[in-house]
Short mmCIF file of C-alpha atoms in Angstrom, two decimals:
data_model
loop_
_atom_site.label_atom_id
_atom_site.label_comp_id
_atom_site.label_asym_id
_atom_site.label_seq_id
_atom_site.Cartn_x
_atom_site.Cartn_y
_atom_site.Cartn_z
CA UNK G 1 -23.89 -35.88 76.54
CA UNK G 2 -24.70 -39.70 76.45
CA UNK G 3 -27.28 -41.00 73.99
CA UNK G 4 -29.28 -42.17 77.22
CA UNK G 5 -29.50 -38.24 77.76
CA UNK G 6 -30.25 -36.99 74.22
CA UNK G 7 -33.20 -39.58 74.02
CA UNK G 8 -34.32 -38.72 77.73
CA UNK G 9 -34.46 -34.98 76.32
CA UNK G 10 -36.16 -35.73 73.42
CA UNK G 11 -38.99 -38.02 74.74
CA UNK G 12 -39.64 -34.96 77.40
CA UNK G 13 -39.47 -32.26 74.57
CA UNK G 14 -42.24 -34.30 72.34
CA UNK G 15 -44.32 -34.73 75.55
CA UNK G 16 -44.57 -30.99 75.82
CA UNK G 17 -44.86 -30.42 72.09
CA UNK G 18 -47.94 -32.96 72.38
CA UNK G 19 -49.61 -31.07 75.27
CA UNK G 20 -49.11 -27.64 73.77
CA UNK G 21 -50.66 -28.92 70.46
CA UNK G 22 -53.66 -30.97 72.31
CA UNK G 23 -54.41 -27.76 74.23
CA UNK G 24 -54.47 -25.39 71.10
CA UNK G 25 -56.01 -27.50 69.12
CA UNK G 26 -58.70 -28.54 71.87
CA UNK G 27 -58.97 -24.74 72.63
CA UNK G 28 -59.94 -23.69 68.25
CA UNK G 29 -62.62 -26.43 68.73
CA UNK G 30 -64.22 -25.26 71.47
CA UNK G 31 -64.28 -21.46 69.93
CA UNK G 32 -64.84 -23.15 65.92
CA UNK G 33 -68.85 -23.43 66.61
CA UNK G 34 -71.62 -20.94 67.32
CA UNK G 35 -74.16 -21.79 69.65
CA UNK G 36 -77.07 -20.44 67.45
CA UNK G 37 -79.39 -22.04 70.74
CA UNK G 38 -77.65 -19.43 73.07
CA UNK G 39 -79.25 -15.84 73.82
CA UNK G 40 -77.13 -13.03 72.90
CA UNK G 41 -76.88 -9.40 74.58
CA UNK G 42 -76.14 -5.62 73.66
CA UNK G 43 -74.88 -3.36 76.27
CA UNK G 44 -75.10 0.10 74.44
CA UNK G 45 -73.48 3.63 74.99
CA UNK G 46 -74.59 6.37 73.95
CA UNK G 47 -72.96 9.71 74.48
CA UNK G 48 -69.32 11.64 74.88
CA UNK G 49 -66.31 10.76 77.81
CA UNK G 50 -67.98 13.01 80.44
CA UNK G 51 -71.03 12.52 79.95
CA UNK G 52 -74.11 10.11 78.75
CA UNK G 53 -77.01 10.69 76.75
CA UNK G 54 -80.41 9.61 78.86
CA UNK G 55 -84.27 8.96 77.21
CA UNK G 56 -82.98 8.29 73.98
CA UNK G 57 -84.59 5.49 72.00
CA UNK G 58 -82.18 2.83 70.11
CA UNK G 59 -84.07 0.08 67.67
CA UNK G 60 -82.42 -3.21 66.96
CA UNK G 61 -82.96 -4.98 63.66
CA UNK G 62 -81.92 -8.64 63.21
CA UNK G 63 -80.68 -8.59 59.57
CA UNK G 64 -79.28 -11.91 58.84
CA UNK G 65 -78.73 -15.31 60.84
CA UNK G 66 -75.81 -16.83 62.09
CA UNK G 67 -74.82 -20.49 61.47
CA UNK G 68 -72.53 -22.41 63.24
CA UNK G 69 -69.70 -22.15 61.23
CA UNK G 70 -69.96 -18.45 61.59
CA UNK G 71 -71.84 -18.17 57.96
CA UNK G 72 -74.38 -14.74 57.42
CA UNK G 73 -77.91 -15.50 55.61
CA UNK G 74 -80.00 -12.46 54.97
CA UNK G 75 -83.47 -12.74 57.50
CA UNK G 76 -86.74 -13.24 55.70
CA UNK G 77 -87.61 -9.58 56.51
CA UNK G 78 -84.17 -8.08 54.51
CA UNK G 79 -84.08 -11.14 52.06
CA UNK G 80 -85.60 -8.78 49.21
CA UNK G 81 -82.96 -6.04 49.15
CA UNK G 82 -80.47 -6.10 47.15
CA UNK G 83 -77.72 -6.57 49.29
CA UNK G 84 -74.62 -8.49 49.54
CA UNK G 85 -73.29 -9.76 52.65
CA UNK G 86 -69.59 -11.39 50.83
CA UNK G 87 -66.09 -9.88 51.13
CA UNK G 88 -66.96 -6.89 52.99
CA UNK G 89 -64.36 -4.52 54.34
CA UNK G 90 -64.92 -2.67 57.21
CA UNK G 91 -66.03 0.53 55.02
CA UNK G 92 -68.38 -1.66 53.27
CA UNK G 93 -69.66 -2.79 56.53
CA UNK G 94 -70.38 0.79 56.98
CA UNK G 95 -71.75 1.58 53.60
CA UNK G 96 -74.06 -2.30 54.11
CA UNK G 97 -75.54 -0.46 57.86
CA UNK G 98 -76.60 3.14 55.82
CA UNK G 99 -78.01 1.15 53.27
CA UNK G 100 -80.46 -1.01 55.07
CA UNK G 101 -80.84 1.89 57.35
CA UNK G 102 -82.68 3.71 54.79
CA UNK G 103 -85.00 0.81 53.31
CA UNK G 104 -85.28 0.52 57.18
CA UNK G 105 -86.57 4.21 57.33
CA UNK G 106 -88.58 4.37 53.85
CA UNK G 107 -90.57 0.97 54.19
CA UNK G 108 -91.06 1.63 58.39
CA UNK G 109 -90.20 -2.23 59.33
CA UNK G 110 -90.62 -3.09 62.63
CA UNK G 111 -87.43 -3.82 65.10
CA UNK G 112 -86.96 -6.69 67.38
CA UNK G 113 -86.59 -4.54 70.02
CA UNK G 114 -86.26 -1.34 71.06
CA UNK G 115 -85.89 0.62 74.52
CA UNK G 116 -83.95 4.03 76.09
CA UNK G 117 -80.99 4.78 77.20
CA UNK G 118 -80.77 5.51 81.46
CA UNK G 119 -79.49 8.16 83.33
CA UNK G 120 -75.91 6.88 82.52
CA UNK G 121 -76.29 6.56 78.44
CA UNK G 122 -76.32 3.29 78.71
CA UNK G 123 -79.06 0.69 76.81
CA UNK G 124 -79.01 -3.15 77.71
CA UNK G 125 -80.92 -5.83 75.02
CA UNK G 126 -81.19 -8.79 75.85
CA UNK G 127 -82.60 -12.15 75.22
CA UNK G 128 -81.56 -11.75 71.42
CA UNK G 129 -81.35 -14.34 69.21
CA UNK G 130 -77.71 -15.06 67.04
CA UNK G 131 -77.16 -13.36 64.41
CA UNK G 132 -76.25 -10.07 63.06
CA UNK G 133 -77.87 -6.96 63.92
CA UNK G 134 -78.54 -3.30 62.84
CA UNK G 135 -78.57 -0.41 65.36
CA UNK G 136 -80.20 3.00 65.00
CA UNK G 137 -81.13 5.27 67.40
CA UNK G 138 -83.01 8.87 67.76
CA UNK G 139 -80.90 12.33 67.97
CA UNK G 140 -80.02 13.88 71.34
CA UNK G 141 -80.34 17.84 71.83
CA UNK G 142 -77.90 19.07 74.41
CA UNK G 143 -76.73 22.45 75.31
CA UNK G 144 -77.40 24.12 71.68
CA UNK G 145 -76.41 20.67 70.02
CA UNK G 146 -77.21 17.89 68.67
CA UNK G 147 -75.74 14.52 68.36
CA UNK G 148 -77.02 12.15 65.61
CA UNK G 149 -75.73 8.47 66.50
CA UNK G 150 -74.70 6.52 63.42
CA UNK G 151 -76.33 3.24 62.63
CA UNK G 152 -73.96 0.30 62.97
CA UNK G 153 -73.77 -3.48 62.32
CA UNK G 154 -73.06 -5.73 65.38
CA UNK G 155 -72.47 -9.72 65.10
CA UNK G 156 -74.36 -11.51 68.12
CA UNK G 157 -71.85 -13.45 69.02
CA UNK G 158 -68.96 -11.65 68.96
CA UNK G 159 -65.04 -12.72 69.13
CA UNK G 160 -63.45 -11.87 72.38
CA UNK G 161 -59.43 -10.93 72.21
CA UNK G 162 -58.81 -14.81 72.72
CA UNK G 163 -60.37 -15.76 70.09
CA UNK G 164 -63.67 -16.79 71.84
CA UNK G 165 -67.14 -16.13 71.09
CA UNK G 166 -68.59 -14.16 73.49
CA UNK G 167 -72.61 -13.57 73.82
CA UNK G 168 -72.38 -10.14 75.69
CA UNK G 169 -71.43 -7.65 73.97
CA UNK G 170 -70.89 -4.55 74.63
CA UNK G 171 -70.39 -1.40 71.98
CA UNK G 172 -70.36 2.57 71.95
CA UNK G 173 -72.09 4.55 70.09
CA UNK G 174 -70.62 6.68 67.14
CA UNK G 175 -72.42 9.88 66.90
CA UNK G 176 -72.20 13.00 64.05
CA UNK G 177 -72.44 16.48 66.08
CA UNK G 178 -73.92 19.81 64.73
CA UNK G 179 -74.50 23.05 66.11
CA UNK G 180 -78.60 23.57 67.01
CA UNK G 181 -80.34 25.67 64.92
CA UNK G 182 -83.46 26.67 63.13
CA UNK G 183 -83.60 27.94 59.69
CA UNK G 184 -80.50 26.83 58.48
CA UNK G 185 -80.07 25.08 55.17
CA UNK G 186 -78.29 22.28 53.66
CA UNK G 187 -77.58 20.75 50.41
CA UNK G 188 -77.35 17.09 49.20
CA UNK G 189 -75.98 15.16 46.14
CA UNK G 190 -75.68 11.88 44.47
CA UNK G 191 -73.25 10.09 42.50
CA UNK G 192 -73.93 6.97 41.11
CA UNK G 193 -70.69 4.42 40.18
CA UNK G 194 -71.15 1.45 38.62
CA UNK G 195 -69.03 -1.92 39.20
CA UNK G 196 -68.08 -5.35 37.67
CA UNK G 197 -70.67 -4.53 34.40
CA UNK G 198 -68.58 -3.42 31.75
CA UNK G 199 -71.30 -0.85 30.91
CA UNK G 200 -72.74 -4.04 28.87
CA UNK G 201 -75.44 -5.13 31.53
CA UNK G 202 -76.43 -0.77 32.51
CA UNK G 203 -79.81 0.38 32.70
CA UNK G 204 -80.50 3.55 30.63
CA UNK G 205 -81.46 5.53 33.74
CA UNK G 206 -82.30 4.60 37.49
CA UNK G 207 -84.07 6.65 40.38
CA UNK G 208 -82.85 7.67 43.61
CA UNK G 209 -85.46 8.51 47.11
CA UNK G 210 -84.22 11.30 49.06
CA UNK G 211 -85.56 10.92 52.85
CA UNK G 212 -86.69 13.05 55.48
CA UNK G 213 -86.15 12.12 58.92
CA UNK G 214 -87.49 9.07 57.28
CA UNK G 215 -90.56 10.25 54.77
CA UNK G 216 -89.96 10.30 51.03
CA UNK G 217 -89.09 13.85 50.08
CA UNK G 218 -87.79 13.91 46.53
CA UNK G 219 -87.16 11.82 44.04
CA UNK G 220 -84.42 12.34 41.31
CA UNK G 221 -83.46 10.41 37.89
CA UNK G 222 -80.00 9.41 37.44
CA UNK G 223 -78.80 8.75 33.84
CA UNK G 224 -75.80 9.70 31.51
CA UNK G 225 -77.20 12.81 30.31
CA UNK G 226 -76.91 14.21 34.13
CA UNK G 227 -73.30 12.37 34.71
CA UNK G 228 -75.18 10.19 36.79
CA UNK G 229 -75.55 12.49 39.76
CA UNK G 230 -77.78 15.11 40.93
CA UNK G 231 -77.60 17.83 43.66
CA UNK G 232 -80.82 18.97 46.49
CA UNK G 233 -80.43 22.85 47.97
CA UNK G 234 -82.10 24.74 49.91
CA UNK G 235 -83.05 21.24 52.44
CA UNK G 236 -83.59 21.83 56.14
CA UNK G 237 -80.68 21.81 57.84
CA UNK G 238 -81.60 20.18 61.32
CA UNK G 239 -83.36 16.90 59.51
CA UNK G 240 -82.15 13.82 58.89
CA UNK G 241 -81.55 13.02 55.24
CA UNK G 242 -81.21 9.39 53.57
CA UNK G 243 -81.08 8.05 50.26
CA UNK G 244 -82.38 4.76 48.49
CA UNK G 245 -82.10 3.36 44.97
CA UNK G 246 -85.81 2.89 44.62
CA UNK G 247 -85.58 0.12 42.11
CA UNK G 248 -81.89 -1.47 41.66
CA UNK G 249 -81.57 -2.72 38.32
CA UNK G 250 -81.55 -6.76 38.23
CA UNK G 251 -79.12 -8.61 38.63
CA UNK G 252 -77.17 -6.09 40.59
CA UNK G 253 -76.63 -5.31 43.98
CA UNK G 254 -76.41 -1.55 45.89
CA UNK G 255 -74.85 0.17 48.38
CA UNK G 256 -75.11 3.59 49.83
CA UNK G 257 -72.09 5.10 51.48
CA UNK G 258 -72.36 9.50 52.69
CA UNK G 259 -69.51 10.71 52.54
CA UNK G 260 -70.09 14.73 54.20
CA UNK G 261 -73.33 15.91 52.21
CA UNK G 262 -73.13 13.79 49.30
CA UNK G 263 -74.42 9.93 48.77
CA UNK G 264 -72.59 7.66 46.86
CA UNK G 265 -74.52 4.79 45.29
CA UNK G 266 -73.11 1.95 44.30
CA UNK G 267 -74.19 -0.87 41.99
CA UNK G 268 -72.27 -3.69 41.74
CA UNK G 269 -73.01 -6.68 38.88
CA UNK G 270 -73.47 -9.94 40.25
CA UNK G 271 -73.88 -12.16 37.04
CA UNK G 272 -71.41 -13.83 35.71
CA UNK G 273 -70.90 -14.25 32.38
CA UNK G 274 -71.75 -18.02 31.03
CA UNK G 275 -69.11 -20.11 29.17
CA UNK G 276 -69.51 -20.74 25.20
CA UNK G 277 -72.18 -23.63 24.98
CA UNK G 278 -70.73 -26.11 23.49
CA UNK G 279 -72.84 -28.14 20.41
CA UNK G 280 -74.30 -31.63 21.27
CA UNK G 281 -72.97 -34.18 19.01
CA UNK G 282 -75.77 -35.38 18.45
CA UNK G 283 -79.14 -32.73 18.67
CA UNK G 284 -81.52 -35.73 18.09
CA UNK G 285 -80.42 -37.39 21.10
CA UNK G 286 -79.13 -35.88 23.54
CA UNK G 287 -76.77 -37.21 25.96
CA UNK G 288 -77.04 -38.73 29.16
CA UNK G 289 -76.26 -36.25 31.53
CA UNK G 290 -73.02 -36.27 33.48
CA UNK G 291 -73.03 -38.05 37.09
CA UNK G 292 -73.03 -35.17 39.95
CA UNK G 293 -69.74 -35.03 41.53
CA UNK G 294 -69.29 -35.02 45.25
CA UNK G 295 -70.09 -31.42 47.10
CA UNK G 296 -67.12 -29.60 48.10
CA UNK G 297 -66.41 -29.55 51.64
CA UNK G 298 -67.28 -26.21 53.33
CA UNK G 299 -64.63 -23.90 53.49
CA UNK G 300 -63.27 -21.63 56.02
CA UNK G 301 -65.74 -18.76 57.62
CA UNK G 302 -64.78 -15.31 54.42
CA UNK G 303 -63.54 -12.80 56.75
CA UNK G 304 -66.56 -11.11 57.19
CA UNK G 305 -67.82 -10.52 60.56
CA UNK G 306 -68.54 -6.54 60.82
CA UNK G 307 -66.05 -4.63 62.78
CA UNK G 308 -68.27 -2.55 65.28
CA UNK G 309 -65.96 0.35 64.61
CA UNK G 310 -66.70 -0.09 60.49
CA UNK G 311 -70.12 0.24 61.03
CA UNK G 312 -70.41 3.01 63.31
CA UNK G 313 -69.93 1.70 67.23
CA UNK G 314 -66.64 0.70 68.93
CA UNK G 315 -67.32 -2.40 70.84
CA UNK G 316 -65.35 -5.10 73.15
CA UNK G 317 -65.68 -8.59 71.34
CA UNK G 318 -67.23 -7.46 67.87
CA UNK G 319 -63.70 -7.20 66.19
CA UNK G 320 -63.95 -8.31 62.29
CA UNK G 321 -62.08 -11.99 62.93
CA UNK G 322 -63.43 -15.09 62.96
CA UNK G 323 -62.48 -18.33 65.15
CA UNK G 324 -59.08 -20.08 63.61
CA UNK G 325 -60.61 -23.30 62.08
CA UNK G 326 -59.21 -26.19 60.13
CA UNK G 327 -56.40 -26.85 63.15
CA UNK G 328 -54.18 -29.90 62.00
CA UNK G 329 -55.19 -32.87 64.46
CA UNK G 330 -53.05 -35.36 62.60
CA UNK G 331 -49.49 -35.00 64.20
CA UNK G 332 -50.63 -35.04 67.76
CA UNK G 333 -50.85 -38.83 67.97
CA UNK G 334 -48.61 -39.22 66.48
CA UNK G 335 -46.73 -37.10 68.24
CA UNK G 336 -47.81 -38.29 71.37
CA UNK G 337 -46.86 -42.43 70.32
CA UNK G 338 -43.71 -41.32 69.57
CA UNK G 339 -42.92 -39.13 72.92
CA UNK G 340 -44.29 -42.13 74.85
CA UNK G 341 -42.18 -44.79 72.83
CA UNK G 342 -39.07 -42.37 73.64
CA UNK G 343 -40.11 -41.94 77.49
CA UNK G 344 -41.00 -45.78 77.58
CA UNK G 345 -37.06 -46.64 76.04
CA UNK G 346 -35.35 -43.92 78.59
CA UNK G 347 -37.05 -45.75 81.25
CA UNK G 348 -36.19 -48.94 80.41
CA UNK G 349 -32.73 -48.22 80.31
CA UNK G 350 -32.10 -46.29 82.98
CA UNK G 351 -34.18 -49.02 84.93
CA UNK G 352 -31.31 -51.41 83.48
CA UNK G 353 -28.89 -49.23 84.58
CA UNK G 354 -29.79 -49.49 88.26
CA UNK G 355 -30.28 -53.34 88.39
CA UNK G 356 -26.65 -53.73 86.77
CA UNK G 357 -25.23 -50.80 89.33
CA UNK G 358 -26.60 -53.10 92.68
CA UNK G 359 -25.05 -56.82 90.92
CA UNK G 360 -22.16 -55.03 90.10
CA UNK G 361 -22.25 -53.92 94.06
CA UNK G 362 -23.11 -56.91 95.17
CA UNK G 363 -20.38 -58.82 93.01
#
């Protein structure tokens, strides 16, 4: 193979390299920014493989915004609890839905929207604005059952399996399925655990609400005399039956996970400990303080969209991933100069070529 050939090869290879890299890169732009101006949708389903669940009511709770880099911030309605939105694994996701589901339940707040499902199971919201969202629905009775749907956290946008954001989304309904029955009895219990403290930071003793198809039942104190847990009996079997922290201890944060027919409450410490102060050199005068460096630039989107399927629902474009930003724009013109200073040289020389081919001819 002649050099003329190897550069001829090359110049086309980089052209294609370019285009490939313009195209992906042009494609993560498009999909790196929300449109927080653009109405979202929920298409709902509610209901098993043969059949749908009809006339029951869902509620929709807008519980943080959505920036355009993708970032949560807690509404001004759920801005009070004690919740944290960071690093959250799909079973956190889970545990973050039951938790503002019952401060949902025990303080009543009012949904954005709410309407019934049709003949079919199916629910459609629309008009919705960005952001993430809490469903919750009512139980269905059906043949001597009942089917309790689980509340679940849905990001409005969503990702679609490109990569895309996509502003219909559409998501079933998880449900929990007991046999109908009156006079049957339950039991519940609590366990409190405790997280990132050191036991330095602990309250002596904290209280816990136990609900009743929303209404405060019970309440129960929590301390290390009683191992920090406590156990209900004798509860009615066919309600519904929540748990809150009814005042989380400052400076930490709380989560409420069921797991079967006990509640596990978490408190997690969010204050971190302050470095050794160190003594002026002068306590007289103090000294002038330190010029502000420049802000950091923002970093990626944390990983933390909620997986419909961690927070009760399986839904198309609501998977846990958020758009691939920082793509590296440098080497594409780069790229591209040199593929078109290769092309430009093979050209030139095979363009030689010819003109020397027809004197030599004509000679």
């Amino acid at each position: 193979m002649t050099a003329r050939q190897i550069c001829s090869r090359l110049a086309a290879g980089l052209a294609a390299l370019c285009l490939v890299l313009s195209c992906s890169a042009g494609t993560a732009l498009a999909y790196e920014t929300v449109d927080t101006e653009c109405d979202a949708s929920l298409e709902l389903y509610f209901g098993t493989e043969e059949q749908g669940f009809s006339g029951t009511e869902f509620r929709l709770y807008r519980v943080a915004e959505m920036s355009g880099e993708a970032k949560f911030t807690l509404t001004e309605k759920f801005s009070g609890y004690p919740v944290s939105l960071e690093d959250l694994s799909s079973s956190g996701w889970r545990s973050l839905a039951q938790t503002l589901y019952g401060y949902i339940a025990r303080d009543q707040l009012e949904p954005e929207q709410r309407g019934s499902t049709d003949d079919t199971g199916k629910i459609s919201l629309e008009g919705l604005e960005t952001g993430l969202y809490l469903a919750e629905g009512d139980a269905h009775a059906l043949e001597g059952k009942i089917y309790t749907p689980e509340p679940f956290l849905v990001a409005l946008p969503g990702m679609d399996e490109d990569g895309g954001w996509e502003y219909q989304v559409s998501a079933v309904c998880k449900y929990e399925e007991r046999p109908e029955g009156t006079g049957s009895t339950t039991e519940r219990s609590v366990r409190k655990v405790w997280k990132g403290d050191g036991e330095a930071a602990r309250p002596q003793e904290i209280e816990v609400q136990l609900l009743k198809n929303g209404v405060l039942e019970d309440t129960a104190v929590l301390s290390q005399e009683n191992n920090w847990s406590y156990t209900w009996t004798g509860l009615d079997g066919s309600a519904l039956w929540q748990l809150t922290e009814a005042q989380p201890p400052k400076d930490y944060t709380v989560a409420v996970a069921q797991e079967g027919t006990t509640f596990v409450v978490t408190n997690t410490y969010t204050l971190e400990e302050p470095d050794d102060p160190k003594e002026p050199d002068d306590p007289e005068k103090p000294g002038k303080p330190d010029k502000p460096g420049k802000p950091d630039k923002p970093g990626k989107p944390s990983g933390g969209q909620p997986s419909s399927g961690g927070g009760g629902a399986s839904a198309a474009g609501t998977q846990a991933r958020l758009p691939q930003t920082g793509v590296l724009w440098w080497p594409v013109p780069l790229l591209a100069a040199g593929g078109l200073c290769l092309f430009l040289a093979g050209w030139r020389r095979h363009t030689w070529k010819d003109v020397k081919e027809k004197d030599e001819k004509k000679s």
